[in-house]
Short mmCIF file of C-alpha atoms in Angstrom, two decimals:
data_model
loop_
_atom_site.label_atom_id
_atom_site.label_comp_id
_atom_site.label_asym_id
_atom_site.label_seq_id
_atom_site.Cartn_x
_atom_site.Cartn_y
_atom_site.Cartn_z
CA UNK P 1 102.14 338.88 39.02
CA UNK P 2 104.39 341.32 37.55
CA UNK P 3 105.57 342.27 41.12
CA UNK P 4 105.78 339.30 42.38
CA UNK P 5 108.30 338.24 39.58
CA UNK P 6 110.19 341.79 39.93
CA UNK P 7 110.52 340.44 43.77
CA UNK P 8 111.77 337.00 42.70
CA UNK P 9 114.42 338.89 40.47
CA UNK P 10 115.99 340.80 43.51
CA UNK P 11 116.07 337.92 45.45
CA UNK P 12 117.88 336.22 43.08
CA UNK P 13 121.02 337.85 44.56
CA UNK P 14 120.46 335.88 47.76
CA UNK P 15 119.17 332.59 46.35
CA UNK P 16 120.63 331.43 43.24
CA UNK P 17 117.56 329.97 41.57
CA UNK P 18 115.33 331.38 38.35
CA UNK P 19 113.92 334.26 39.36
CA UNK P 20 110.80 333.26 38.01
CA UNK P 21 110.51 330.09 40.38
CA UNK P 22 110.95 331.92 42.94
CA UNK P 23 108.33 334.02 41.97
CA UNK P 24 106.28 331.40 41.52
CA UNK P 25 107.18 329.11 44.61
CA UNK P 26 106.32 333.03 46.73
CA UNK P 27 102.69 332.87 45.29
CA UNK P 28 102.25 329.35 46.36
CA UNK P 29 103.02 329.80 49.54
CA UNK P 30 100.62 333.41 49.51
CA UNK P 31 97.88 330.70 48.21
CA UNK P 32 98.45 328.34 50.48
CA UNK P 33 98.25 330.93 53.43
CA UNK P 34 95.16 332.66 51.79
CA UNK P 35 93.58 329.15 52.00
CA UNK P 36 91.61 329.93 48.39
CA UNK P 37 92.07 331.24 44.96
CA UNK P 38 91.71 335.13 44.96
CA UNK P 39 88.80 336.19 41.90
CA UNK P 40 91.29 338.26 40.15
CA UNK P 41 93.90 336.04 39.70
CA UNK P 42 91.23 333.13 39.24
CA UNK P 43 90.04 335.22 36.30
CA UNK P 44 92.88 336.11 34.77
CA UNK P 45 95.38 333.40 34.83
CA UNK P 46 93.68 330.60 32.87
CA UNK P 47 93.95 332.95 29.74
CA UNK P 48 97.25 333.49 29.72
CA UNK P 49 98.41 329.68 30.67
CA UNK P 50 96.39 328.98 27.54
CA UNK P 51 98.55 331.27 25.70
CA UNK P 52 101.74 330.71 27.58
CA UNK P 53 103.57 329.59 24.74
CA UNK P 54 103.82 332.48 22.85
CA UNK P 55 106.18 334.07 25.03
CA UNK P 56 108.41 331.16 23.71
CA UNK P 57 108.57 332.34 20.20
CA UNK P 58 111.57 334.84 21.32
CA UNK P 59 113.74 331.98 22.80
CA UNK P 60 113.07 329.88 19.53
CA UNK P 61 113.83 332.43 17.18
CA UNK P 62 117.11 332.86 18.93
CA UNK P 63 117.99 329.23 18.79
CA UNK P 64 118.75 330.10 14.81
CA UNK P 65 121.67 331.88 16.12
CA UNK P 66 123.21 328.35 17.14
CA UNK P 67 122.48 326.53 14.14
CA UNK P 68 125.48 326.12 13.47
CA UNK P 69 126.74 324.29 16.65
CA UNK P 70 123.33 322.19 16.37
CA UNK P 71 124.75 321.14 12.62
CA UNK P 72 128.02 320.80 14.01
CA UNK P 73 127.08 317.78 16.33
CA UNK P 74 124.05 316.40 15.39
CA UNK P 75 124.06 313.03 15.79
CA UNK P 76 124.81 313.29 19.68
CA UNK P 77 122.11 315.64 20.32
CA UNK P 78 119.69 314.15 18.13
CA UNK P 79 120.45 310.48 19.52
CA UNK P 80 120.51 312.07 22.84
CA UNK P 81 117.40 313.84 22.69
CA UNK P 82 115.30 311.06 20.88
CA UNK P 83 116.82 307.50 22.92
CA UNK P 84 116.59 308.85 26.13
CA UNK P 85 113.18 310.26 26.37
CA UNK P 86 111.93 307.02 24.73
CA UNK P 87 113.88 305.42 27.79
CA UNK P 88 112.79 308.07 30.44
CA UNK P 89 109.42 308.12 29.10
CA UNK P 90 109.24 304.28 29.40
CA UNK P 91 110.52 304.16 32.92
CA UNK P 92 108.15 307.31 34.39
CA UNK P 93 105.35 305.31 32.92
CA UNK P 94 106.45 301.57 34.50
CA UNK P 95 107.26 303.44 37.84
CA UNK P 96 103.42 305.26 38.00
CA UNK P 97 101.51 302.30 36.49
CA UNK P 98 103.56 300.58 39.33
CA UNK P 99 102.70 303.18 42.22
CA UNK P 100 99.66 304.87 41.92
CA UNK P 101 96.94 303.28 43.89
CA UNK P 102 93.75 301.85 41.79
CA UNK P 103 91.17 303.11 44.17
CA UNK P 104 88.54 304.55 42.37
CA UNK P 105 87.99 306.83 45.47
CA UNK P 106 90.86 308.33 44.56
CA UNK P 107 89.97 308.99 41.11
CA UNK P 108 86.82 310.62 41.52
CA UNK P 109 89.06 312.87 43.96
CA UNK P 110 91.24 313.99 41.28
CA UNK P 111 88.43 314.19 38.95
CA UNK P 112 86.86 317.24 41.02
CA UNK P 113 89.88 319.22 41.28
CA UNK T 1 119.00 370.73 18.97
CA UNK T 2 120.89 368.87 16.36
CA UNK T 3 121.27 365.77 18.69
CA UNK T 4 117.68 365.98 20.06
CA UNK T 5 116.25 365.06 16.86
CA UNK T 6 119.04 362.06 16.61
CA UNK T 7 117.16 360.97 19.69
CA UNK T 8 113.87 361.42 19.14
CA UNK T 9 114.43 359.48 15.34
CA UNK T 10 116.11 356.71 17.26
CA UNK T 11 113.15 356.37 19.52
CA UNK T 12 110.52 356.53 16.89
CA UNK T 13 112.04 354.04 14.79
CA UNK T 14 113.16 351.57 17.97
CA UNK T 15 109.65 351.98 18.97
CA UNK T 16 108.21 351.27 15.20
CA UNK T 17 110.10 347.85 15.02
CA UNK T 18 109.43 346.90 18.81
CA UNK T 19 105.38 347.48 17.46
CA UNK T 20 106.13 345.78 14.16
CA UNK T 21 107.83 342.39 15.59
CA UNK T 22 105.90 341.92 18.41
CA UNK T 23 102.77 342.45 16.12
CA UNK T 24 104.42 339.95 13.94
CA UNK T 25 104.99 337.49 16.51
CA UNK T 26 101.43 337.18 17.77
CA UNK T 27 99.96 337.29 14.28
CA UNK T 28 102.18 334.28 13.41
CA UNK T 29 100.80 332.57 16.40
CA UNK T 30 97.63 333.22 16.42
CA UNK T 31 98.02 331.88 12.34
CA UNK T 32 99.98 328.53 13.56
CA UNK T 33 96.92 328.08 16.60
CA UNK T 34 94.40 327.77 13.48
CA UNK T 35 96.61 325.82 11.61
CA UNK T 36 97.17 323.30 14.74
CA UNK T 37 93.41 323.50 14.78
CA UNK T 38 92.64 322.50 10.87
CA UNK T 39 95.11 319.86 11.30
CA UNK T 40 93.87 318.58 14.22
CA UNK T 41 96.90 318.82 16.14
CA UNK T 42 99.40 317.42 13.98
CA UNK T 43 102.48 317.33 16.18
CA UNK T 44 104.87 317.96 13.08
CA UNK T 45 103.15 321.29 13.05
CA UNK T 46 103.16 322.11 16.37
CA UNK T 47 102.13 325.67 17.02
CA UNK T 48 104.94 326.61 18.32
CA UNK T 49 107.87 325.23 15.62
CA UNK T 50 105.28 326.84 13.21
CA UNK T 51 104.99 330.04 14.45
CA UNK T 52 108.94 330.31 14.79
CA UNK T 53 109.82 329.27 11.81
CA UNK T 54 107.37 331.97 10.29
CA UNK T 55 108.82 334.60 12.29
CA UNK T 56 112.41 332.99 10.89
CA UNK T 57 110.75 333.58 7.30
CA UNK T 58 109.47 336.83 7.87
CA UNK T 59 112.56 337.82 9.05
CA UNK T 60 114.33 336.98 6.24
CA UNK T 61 112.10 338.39 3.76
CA UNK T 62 112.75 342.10 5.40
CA UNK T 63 116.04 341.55 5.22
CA UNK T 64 116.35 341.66 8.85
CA UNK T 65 119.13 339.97 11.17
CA UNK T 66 117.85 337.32 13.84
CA UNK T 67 119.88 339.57 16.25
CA UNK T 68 117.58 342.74 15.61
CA UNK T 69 114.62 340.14 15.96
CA UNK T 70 115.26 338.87 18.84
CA UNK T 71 115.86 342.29 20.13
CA UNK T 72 112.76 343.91 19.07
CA UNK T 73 110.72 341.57 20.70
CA UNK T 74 112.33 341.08 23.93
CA UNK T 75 109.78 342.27 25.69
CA UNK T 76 108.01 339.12 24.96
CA UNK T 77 110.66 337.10 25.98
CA UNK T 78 111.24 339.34 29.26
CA UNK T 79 107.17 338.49 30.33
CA UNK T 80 107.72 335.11 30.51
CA UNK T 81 108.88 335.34 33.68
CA UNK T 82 105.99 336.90 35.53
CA UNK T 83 103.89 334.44 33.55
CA UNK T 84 105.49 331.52 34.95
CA UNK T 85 105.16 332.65 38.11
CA UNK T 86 101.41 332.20 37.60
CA UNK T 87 101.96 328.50 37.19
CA UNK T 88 101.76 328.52 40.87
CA UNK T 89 97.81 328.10 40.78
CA UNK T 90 97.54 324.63 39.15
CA UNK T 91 99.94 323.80 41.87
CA UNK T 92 97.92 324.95 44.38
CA UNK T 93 94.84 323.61 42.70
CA UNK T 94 96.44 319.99 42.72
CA UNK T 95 98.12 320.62 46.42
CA UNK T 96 94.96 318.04 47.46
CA UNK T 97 96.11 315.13 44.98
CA UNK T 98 99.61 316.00 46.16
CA UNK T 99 98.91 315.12 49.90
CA UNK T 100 96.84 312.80 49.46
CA UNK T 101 99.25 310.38 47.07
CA UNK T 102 102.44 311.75 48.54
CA UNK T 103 105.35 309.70 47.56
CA UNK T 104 103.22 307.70 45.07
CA UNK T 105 103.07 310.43 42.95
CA UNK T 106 106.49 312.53 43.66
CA UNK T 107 108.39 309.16 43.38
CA UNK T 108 107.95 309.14 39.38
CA UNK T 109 108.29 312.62 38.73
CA UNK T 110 111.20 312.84 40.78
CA UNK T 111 112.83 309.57 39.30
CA UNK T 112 112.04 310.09 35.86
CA UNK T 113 112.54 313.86 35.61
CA UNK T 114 115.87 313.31 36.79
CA UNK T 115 117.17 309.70 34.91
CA UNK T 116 115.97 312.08 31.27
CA UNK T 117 118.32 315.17 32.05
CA UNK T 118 120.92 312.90 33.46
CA UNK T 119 120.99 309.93 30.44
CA UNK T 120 121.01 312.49 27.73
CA UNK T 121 123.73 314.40 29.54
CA UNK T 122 125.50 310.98 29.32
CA UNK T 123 125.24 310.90 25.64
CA UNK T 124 126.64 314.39 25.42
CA UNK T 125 129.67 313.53 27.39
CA UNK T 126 130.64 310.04 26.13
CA UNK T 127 130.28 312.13 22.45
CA UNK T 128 132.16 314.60 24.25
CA UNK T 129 130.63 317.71 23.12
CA UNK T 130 131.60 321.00 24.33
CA UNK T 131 130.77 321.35 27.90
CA UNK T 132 128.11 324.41 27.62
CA UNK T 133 126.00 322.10 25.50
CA UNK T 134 126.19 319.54 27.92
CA UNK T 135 125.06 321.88 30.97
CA UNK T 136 121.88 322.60 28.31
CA UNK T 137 121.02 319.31 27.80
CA UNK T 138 120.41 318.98 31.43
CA UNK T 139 117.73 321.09 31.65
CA UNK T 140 115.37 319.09 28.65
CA UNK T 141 112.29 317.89 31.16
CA UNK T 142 112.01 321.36 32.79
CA UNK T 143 109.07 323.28 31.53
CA UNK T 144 110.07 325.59 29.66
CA UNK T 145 109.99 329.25 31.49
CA UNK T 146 112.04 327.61 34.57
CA UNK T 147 114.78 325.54 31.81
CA UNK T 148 115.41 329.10 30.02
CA UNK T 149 116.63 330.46 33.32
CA UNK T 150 117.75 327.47 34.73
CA UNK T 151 120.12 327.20 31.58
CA UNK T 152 121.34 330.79 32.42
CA UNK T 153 122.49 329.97 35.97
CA UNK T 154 124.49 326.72 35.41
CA UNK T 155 126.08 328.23 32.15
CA UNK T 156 123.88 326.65 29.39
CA UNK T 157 122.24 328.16 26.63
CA UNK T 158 119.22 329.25 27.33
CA UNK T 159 117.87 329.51 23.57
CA UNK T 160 119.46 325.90 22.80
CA UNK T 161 117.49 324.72 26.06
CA UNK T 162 114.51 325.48 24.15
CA UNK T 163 115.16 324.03 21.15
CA UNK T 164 116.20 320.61 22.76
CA UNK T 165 112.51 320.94 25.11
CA UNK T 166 110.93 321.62 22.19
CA UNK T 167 112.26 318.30 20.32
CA UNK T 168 112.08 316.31 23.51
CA UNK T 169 108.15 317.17 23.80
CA UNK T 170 107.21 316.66 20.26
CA UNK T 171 108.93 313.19 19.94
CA UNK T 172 107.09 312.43 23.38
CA UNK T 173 103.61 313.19 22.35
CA UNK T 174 104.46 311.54 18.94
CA UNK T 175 105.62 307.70 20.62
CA UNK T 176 103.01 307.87 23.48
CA UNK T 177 100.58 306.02 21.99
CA UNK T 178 102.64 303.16 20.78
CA UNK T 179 104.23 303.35 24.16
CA UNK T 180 100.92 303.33 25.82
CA UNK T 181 99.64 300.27 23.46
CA UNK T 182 102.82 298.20 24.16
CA UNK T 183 102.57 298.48 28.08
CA UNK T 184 99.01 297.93 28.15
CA UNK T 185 98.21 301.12 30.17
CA UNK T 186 94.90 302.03 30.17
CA UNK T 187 94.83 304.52 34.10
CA UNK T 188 95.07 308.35 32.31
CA UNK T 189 96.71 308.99 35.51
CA UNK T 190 99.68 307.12 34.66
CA UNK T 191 99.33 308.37 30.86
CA UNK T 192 99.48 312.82 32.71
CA UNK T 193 101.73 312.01 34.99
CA UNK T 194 104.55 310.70 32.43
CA UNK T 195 104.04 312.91 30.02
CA UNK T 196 104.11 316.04 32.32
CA UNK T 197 107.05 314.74 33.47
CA UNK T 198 109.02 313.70 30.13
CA UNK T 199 107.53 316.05 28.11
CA UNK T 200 106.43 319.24 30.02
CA UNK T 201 103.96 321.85 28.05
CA UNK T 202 103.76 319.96 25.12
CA UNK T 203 103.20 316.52 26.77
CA UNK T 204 100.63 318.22 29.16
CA UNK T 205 98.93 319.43 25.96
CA UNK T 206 99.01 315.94 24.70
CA UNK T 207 97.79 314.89 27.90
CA UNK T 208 94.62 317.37 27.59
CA UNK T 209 93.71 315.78 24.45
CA UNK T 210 93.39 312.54 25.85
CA UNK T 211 91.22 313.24 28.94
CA UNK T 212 91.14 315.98 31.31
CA UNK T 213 91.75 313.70 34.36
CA UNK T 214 95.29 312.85 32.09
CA UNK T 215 95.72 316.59 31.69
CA UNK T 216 95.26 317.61 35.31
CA UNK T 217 98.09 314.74 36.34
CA UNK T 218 100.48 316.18 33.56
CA UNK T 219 99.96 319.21 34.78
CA UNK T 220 101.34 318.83 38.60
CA UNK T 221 103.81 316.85 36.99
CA UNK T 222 105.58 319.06 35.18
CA UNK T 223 104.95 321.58 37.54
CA UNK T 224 106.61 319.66 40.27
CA UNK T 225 109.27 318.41 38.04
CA UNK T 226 109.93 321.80 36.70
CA UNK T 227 110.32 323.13 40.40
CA UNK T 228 112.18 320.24 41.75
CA UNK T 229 114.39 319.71 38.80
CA UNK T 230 115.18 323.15 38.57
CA UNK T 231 115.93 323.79 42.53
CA UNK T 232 118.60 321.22 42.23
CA UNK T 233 119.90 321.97 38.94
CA UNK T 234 120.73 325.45 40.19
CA UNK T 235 121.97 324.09 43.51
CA UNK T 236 124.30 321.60 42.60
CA UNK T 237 125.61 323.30 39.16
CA UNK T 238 124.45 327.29 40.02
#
């Protein structure tokens, strides 16, 4: 995973995208020729998705350092922030109720996954 | 001689804090993981605003600067990246829902991942706040590994970014019932799918809680907004 990621970070010099998604869009594509899920990465992954969000805490912490811009304009961002998820939420949830077939076939697909 | 020791003190002691915070960090999180767990998930107290603002505390009480913080425990912060890389395999996992749905299912992602960056970007600019904050706002539906460095490459700021995710998904998780209630929606595909979408990690934990089904959906959803959002972030702004 590691090297993967270290490969997605030189390659960011060509392709100006997060090295990590490129990382990431790389493995896909491995999976995807591999056909299945190798056992060590099967193993391991789940565990640290689970955890993923401590390696947020760092990029939190930091966000104290801008307090003071956040203070500085809060009503924007906070109006910002709250109205138009409420909106966006309100439209991605019209537009799938809309969309998504009601087969049950279907369902028990996505069930087994 | 002389400057040898200098070295080998400034190593010890660099090394000692690195140990210390990044000890500190996980303790705090594994504390605010209970917590979420006695409360039964309180959003308010989500384990993530928890465990920061511990770390903030902490922090403070040692008398040490956020700066030196941050720096001790970068290494944290630095493998994020090879663990987002990993999200690669619930991607692959759902690549059978993917084809089999198609536009269906990429339609809504796609349209609502975008319409959330791009209305509260509005808001930012018609308040006419400086323009680095607007490029962060931009990046509020990404999850969050791929918004951090998104951020980076069109000039936000990648810790803001977080902050503003981290707001966006608890207010999500907090109105989706109501939401829910109001529309009538009963399908937990619908129910995944926005919240992935909207709401990334903390919407797709939401989504968990309700059903797994809901939780699988929210997953490919904010994988695939995450990816597409990000992809044309960085091309159009990068």
């Amino acid at each position: 995973m590691i090297g993967i990621f270290l490969l997605g970070q030189k390659l960011t010099a060509f392709v100006a995208l997060p090295a990590a998604l490129i990382g990431l869009l790389i493995l896909l594509i491995l999976l995807l020729l591999l056909g299945r899920v190798p056992d060590f990465l099967a193993r391991t992954t789940p565990l640290y998705l689970r955890f993923m969000s401590v390696f947020f805490i760092p990029a939190i912490v930091g966000g104290w350092l801008f307090k003071d811009i956040v203070v500085a304009n809060f009503w924007p961002i906070f109006i910002a922030i709250l109205g138009t998820t409420a909106l966006s939420l309100l439209l991605t949830l019209g537009l799938a109720k809309a969309l998504l077939p009601k087969s049950d076939k279907l369902e028990d697909n996505s069930e087994r996954q | 001689m002389f400057q040898w020791q200098l070295l080998t003190e400034f190593m010890t002691t660099t090394f000692l804090d690195i140990a210390l915070w990044t000890a500190i960090v996980v303790l705090c999180y594994a504390f605010a993981l209970r917590v979420a767990v006695w409360t039964k998930q309180n959003m308010l107290l989500h384990p993530l605003l928890l465990s920061s603002v511990l770390v903030l505390l902490i922090a403070m009480g040692l008398n040490t600067s956020v700066t030196e913080v941050v720096q001790h425990i970068s290494i944290i912060y630095w493998l994020l990246g090879p663990v987002t890389v990993a999200l690669a395999l619930p991607v692959y996992s759902q690549i059978s829902v993917i084809k089999k749905l198609g536009g269906r299912i990429l339609l809504p992602i796609i349209l609502g991942g975008t319409l959330a960056p791009l209305t509260a970007w509005l808001v930012f600019w018609l308040s006419d706040l400086d323009e680095v904050l607007q490029l962060t706002i931009l990046t509020k539906s990404i999850t969050t590994p791929l918004a951090m460095d998104t951020a980076k490459i069109i000039g936000g700021i990648p810790e803001l970014s977080v902050l503003f995710l981290m707001i966006t998904g608890i207010f999500s998780a907090i109105i989706i019932a109501p939401l829910l209630a109001k529309l009538n929606i009963k399908d937990d595909r619908v129910t995944g799918l926005s919240l992935g979408t909207i709401a990334h990690a903390i919407g797709t934990a939401k989504a968990l809680q309700i059903s797994e089904q809901a939780g699988a959906f929210a997953t490919l959803a904010l994988c695939v907004n995450g990816i597409t959002t990000a992809i044309i972030m960085s091309a159009v702004l990068g």
